[in-house]
mmCIF file of C-alpha atoms in Angstrom:
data_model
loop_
_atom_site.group_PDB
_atom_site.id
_atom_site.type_symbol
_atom_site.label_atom_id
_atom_site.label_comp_id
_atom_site.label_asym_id
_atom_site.label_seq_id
_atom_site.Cartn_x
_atom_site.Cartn_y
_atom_site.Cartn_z
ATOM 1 C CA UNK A 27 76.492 86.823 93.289
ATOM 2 C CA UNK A 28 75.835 90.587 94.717
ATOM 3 C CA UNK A 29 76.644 91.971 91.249
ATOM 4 C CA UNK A 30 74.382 90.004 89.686
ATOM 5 C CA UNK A 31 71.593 90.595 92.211
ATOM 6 C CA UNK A 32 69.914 88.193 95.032
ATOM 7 C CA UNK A 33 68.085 86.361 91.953
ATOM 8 C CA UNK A 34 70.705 85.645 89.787
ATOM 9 C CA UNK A 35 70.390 82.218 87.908
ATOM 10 C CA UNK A 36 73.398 79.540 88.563
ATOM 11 C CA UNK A 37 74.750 79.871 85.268
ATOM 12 C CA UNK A 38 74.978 83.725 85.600
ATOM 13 C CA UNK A 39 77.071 83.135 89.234
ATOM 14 C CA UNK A 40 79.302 80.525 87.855
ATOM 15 C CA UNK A 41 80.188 82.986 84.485
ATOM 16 C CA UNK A 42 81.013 85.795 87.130
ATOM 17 C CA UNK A 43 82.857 83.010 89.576
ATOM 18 C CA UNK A 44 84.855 82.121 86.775
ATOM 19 C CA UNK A 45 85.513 85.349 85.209
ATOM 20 C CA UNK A 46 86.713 86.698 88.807
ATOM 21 C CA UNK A 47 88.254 83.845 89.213
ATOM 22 C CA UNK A 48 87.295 83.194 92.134
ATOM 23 C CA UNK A 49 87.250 79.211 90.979
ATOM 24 C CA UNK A 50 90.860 79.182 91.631
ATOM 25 C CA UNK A 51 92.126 77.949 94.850
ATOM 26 C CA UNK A 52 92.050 80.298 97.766
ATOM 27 C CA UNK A 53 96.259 80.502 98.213
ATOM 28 C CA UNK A 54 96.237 81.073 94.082
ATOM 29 C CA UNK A 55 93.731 83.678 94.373
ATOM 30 C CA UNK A 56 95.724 85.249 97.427
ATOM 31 C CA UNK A 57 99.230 85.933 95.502
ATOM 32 C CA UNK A 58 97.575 87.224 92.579
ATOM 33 C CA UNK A 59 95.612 89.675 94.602
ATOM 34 C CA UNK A 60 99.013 90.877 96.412
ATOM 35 C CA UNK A 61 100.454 90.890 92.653
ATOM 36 C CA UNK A 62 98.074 93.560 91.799
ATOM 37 C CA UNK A 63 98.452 95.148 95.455
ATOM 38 C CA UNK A 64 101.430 96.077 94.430
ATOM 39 C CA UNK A 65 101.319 96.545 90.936
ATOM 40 C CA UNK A 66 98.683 99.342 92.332
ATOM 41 C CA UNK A 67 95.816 97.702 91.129
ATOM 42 C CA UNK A 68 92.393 97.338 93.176
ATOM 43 C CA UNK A 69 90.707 95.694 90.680
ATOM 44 C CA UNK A 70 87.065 97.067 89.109
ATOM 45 C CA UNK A 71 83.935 97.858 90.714
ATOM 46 C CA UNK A 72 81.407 95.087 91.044
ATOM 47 C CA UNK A 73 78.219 98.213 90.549
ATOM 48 C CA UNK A 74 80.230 100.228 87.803
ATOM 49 C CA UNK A 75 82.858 98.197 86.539
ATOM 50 C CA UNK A 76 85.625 101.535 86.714
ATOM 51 C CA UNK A 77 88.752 100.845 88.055
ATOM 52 C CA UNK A 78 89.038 101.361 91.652
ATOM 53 C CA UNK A 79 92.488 102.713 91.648
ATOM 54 C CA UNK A 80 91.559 105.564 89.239
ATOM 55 C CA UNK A 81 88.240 106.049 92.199
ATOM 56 C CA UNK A 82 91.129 106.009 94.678
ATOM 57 C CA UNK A 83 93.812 108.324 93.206
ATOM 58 C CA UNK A 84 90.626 110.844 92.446
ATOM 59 C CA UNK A 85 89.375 111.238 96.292
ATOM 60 C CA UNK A 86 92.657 110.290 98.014
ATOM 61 C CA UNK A 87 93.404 113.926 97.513
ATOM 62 C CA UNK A 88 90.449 115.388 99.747
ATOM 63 C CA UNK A 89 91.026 113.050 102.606
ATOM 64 C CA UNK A 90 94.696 114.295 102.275
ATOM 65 C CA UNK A 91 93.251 117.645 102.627
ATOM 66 C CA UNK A 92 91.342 117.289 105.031
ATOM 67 C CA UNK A 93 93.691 115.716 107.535
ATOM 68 C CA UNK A 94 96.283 118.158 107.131
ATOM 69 C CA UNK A 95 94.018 120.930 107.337
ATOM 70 C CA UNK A 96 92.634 118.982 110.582
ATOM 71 C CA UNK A 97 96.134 118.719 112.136
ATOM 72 C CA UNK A 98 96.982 122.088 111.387
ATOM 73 C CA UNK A 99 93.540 123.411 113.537
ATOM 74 C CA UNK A 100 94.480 120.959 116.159
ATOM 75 C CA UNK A 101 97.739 122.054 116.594
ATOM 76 C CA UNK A 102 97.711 126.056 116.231
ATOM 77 C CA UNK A 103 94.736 125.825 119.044
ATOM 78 C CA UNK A 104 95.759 122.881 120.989
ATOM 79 C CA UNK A 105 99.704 124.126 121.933
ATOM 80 C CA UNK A 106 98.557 127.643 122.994
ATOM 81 C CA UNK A 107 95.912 126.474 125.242
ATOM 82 C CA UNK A 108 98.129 123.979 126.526
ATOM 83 C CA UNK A 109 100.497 126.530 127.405
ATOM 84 C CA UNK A 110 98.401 128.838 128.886
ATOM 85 C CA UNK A 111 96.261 126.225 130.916
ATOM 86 C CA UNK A 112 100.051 124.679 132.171
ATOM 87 C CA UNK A 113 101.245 128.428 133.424
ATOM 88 C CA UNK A 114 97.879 129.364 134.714
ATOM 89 C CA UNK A 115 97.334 125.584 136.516
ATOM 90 C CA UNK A 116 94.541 125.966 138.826
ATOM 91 C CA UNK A 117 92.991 128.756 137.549
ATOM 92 C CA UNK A 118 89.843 129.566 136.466
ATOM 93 C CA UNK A 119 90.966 129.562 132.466
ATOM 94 C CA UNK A 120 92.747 126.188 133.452
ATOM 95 C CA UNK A 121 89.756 124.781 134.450
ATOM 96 C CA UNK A 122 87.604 126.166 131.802
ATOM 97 C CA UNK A 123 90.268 124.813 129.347
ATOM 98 C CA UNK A 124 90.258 121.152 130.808
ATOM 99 C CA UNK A 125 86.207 120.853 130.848
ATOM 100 C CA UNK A 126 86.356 122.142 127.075
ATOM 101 C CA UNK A 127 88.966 119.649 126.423
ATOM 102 C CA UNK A 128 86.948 116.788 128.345
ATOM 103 C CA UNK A 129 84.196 117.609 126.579
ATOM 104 C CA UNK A 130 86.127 117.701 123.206
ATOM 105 C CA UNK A 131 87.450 113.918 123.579
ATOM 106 C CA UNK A 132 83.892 112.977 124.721
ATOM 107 C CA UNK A 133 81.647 114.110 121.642
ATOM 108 C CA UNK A 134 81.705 111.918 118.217
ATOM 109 C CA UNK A 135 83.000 113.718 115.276
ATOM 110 C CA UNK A 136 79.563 113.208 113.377
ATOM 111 C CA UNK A 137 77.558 114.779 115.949
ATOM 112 C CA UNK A 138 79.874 117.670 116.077
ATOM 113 C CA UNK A 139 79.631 117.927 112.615
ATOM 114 C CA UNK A 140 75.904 117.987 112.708
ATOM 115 C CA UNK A 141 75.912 120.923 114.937
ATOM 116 C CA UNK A 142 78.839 122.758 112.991
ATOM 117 C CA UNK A 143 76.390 122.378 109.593
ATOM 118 C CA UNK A 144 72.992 123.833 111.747
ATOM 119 C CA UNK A 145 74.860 127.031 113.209
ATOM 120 C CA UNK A 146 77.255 128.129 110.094
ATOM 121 C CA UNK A 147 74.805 126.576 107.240
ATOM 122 C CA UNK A 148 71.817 126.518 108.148
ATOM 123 C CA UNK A 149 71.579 129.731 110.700
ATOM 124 C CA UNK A 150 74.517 131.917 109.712
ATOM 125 C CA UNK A 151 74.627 130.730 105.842
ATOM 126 C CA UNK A 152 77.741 131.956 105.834
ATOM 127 C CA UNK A 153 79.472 128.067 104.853
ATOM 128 C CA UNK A 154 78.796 125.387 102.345
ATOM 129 C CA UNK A 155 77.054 122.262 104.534
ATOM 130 C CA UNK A 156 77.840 119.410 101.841
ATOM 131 C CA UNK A 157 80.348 118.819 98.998
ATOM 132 C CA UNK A 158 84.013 119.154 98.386
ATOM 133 C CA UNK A 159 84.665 121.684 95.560
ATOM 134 C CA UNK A 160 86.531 121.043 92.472
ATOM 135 C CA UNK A 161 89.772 120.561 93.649
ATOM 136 C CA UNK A 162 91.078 120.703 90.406
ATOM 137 C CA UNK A 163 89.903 123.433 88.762
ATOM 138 C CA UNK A 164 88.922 125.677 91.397
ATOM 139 C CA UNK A 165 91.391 125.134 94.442
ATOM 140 C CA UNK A 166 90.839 128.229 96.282
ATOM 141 C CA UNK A 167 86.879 128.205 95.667
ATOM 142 C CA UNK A 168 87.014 124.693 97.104
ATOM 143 C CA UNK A 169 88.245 125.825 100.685
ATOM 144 C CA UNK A 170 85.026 126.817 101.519
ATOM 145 C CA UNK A 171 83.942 123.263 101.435
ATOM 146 C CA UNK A 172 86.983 122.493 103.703
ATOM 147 C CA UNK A 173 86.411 124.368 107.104
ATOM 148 C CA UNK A 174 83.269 123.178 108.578
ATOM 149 C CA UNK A 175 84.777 119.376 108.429
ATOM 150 C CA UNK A 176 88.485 120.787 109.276
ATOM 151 C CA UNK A 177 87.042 122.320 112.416
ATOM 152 C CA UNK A 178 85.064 118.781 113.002
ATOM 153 C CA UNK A 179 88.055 116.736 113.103
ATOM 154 C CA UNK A 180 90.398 119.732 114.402
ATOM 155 C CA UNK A 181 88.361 120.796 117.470
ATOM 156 C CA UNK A 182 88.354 117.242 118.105
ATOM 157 C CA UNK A 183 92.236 117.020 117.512
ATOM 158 C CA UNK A 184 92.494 120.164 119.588
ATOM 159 C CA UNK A 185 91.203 118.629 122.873
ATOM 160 C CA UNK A 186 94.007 115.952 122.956
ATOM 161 C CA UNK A 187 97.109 118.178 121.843
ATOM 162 C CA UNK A 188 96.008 120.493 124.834
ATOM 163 C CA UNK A 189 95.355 118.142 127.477
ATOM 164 C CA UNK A 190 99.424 116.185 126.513
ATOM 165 C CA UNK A 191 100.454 120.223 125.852
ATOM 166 C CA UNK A 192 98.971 120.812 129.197
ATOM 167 C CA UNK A 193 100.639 117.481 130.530
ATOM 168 C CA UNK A 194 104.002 117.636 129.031
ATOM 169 C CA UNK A 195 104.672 121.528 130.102
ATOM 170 C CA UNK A 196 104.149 120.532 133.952
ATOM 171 C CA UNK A 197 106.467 118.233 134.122
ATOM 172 C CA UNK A 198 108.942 120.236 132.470
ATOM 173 C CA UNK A 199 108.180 123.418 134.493
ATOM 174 C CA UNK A 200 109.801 121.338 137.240
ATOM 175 C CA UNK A 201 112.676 120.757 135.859
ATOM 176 C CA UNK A 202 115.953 122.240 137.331
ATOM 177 C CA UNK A 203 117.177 123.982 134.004
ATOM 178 C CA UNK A 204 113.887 125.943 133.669
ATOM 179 C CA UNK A 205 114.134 127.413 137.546
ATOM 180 C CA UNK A 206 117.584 127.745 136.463
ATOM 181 C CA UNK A 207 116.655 129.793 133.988
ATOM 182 C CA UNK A 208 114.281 131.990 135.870
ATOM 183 C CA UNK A 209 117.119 132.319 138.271
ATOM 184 C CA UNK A 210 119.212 134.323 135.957
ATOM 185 C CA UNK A 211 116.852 136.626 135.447
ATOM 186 C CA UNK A 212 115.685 135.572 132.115
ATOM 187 C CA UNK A 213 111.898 137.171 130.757
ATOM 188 C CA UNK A 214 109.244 134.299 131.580
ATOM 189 C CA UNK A 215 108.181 134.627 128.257
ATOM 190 C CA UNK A 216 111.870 133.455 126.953
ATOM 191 C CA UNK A 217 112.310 130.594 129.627
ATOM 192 C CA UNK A 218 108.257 129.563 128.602
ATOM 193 C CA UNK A 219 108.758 129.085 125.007
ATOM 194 C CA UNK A 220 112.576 128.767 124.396
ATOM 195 C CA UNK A 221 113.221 126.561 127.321
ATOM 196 C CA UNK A 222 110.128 124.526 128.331
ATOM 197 C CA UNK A 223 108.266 124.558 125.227
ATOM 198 C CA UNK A 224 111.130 123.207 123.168
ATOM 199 C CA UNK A 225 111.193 120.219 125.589
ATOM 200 C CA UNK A 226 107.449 119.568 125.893
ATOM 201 C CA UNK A 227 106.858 119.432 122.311
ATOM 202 C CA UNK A 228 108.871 116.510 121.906
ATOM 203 C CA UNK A 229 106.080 113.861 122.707
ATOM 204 C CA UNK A 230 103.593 116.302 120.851
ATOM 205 C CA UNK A 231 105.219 116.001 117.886
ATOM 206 C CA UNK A 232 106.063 112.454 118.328
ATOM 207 C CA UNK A 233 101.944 111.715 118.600
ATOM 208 C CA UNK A 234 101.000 114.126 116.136
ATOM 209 C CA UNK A 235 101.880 111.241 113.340
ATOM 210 C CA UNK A 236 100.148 108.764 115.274
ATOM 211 C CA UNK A 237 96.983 111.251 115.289
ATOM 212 C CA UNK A 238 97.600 111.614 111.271
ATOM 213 C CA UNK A 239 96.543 108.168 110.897
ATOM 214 C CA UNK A 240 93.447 107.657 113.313
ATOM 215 C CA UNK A 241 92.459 111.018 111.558
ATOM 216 C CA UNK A 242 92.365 109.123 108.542
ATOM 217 C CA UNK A 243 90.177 107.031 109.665
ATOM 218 C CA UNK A 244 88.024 109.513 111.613
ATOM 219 C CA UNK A 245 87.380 110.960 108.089
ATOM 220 C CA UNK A 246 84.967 108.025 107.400
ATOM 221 C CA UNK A 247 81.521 109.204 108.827
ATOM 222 C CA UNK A 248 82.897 113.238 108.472
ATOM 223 C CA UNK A 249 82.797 112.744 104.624
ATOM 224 C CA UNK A 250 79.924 111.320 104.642
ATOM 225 C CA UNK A 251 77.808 113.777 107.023
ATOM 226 C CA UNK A 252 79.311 116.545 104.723
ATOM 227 C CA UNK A 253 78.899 114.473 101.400
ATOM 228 C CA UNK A 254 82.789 115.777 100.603
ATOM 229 C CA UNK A 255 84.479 113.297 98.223
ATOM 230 C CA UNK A 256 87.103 111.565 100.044
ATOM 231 C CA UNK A 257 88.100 107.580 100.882
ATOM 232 C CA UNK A 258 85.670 107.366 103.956
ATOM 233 C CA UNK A 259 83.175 108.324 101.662
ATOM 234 C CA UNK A 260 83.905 105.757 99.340
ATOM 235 C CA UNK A 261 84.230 103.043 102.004
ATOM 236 C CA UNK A 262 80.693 103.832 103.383
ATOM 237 C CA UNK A 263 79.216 103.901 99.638
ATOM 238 C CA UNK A 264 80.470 100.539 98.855
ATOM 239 C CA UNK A 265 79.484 99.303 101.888
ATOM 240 C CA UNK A 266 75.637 100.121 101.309
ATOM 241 C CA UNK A 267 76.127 99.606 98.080
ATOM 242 C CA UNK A 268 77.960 95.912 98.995
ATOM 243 C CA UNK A 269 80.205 96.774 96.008
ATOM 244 C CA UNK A 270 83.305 94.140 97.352
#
């Protein structure tokens, strides 16, 4: 009875029941809710009555955004200073670069985000702190709206790629055909990235689409810190909002 309200009359509850169906039995009401699964359609709202699948296909596009703009700050920070903290191992930059790292993994996105929003929106000014743009009608204006919560999810992203960057580039430093290599007389920065970097991306890449989908879900509380349209958004609103 939530769309009717906590004091709803019977009669009122039973209308809805039956209008939802939700008189049918459960295994009925199971196969026609995969029937519309795949037919693409959600169903309406139980607050607004609009079709969820036309709420959907409107934000899906920001999330979208926003992970791929998160992966792509993740990985053009998180290789190089995997790299460098690999060749340099033991060093002070190395371990500068695995406290920052440490420290990345350990700090929730929405508390990074907090602190992203007080020093480039509310003491520099220089960056929107909440909203998405119009995607739609001004794509370029709206990538304002997109850094502060790229760099939330990407630093975070970052600290992972370098620590496996850092990982994955020590084992293959050992490896015969990269001394091999050196041997010849090759430049180090030839064996480094055409020789062990080709090899230690491998498992980089191959968690990189693993990390696409948690960053999906990491998206939830971002959006809604930074008020940016987006799925996570719209989860966390129909929560409060106990729009089933």
């Amino acid at each position: 009875g939530a769309a009717r309200g906590d004091y709803a009359s019977r009669e009122a509850v039973e209308a809805l029941r039956e209008r939802m169906g939700l008189n049918d039995p459960i295994l009925v009401q199971y196969v026609r809710y995969l029937g519309n699964l795949l037919r693409g359609d959600f169903g309406n709202s139980l607050i607004t009555g609009n079709s969820i699948s036309d709420q959907v296909r409107y934000v899906l596009p920001y999330t979208l955004e926003l992970t791929f703009a998160s992966v792509l700050v993740g990985v053009s920070f998180g290789i190089p200073i995997g790299v460098l903290t690999a060749v340099k191992r033991n060093s002070f930059f190395d371990y500068v670069g695995r406290v920052v790292s440490l420290a990345g993994l350990s700090v929730p996105a929405f508390y990074l985000a907090l602190l992203l929003i007080f020093v480039f929106a509310v003491r520099l000014g220089v960056l929107p702190a909440v909203g998405g743009g119009d995607l739609r009608e001004e794509p370029v204006e709206s990538l304002r709206y997109l850094v502060l919560p790229a760099l939330t999810l990407g630093l975070i992203m970052t600290a992972s790629i370098t620590r496996l960057t850092r990982s994955a580039m020590l084992n293959v430093l050992n490896e015969d055909y990269v001394r091999t290599a050196r041997a010849k007389g090759l430049r180090e920065r030839v064996v480094l990235l055409r020789h062990a970097l080709r090899s230690a991306l491998l498992p980089v890449v191959s968690v990189t689409g693993l990390w696409i989908a948690s960053l999906i879900g990491d998206s939830v509380l971002t959006e809604f810190v930074f008020s940016r349209p987006g799925l996570g958004k719209m989860l966390v609103s129909s929560i409060l909002q106990r729009d089933y």
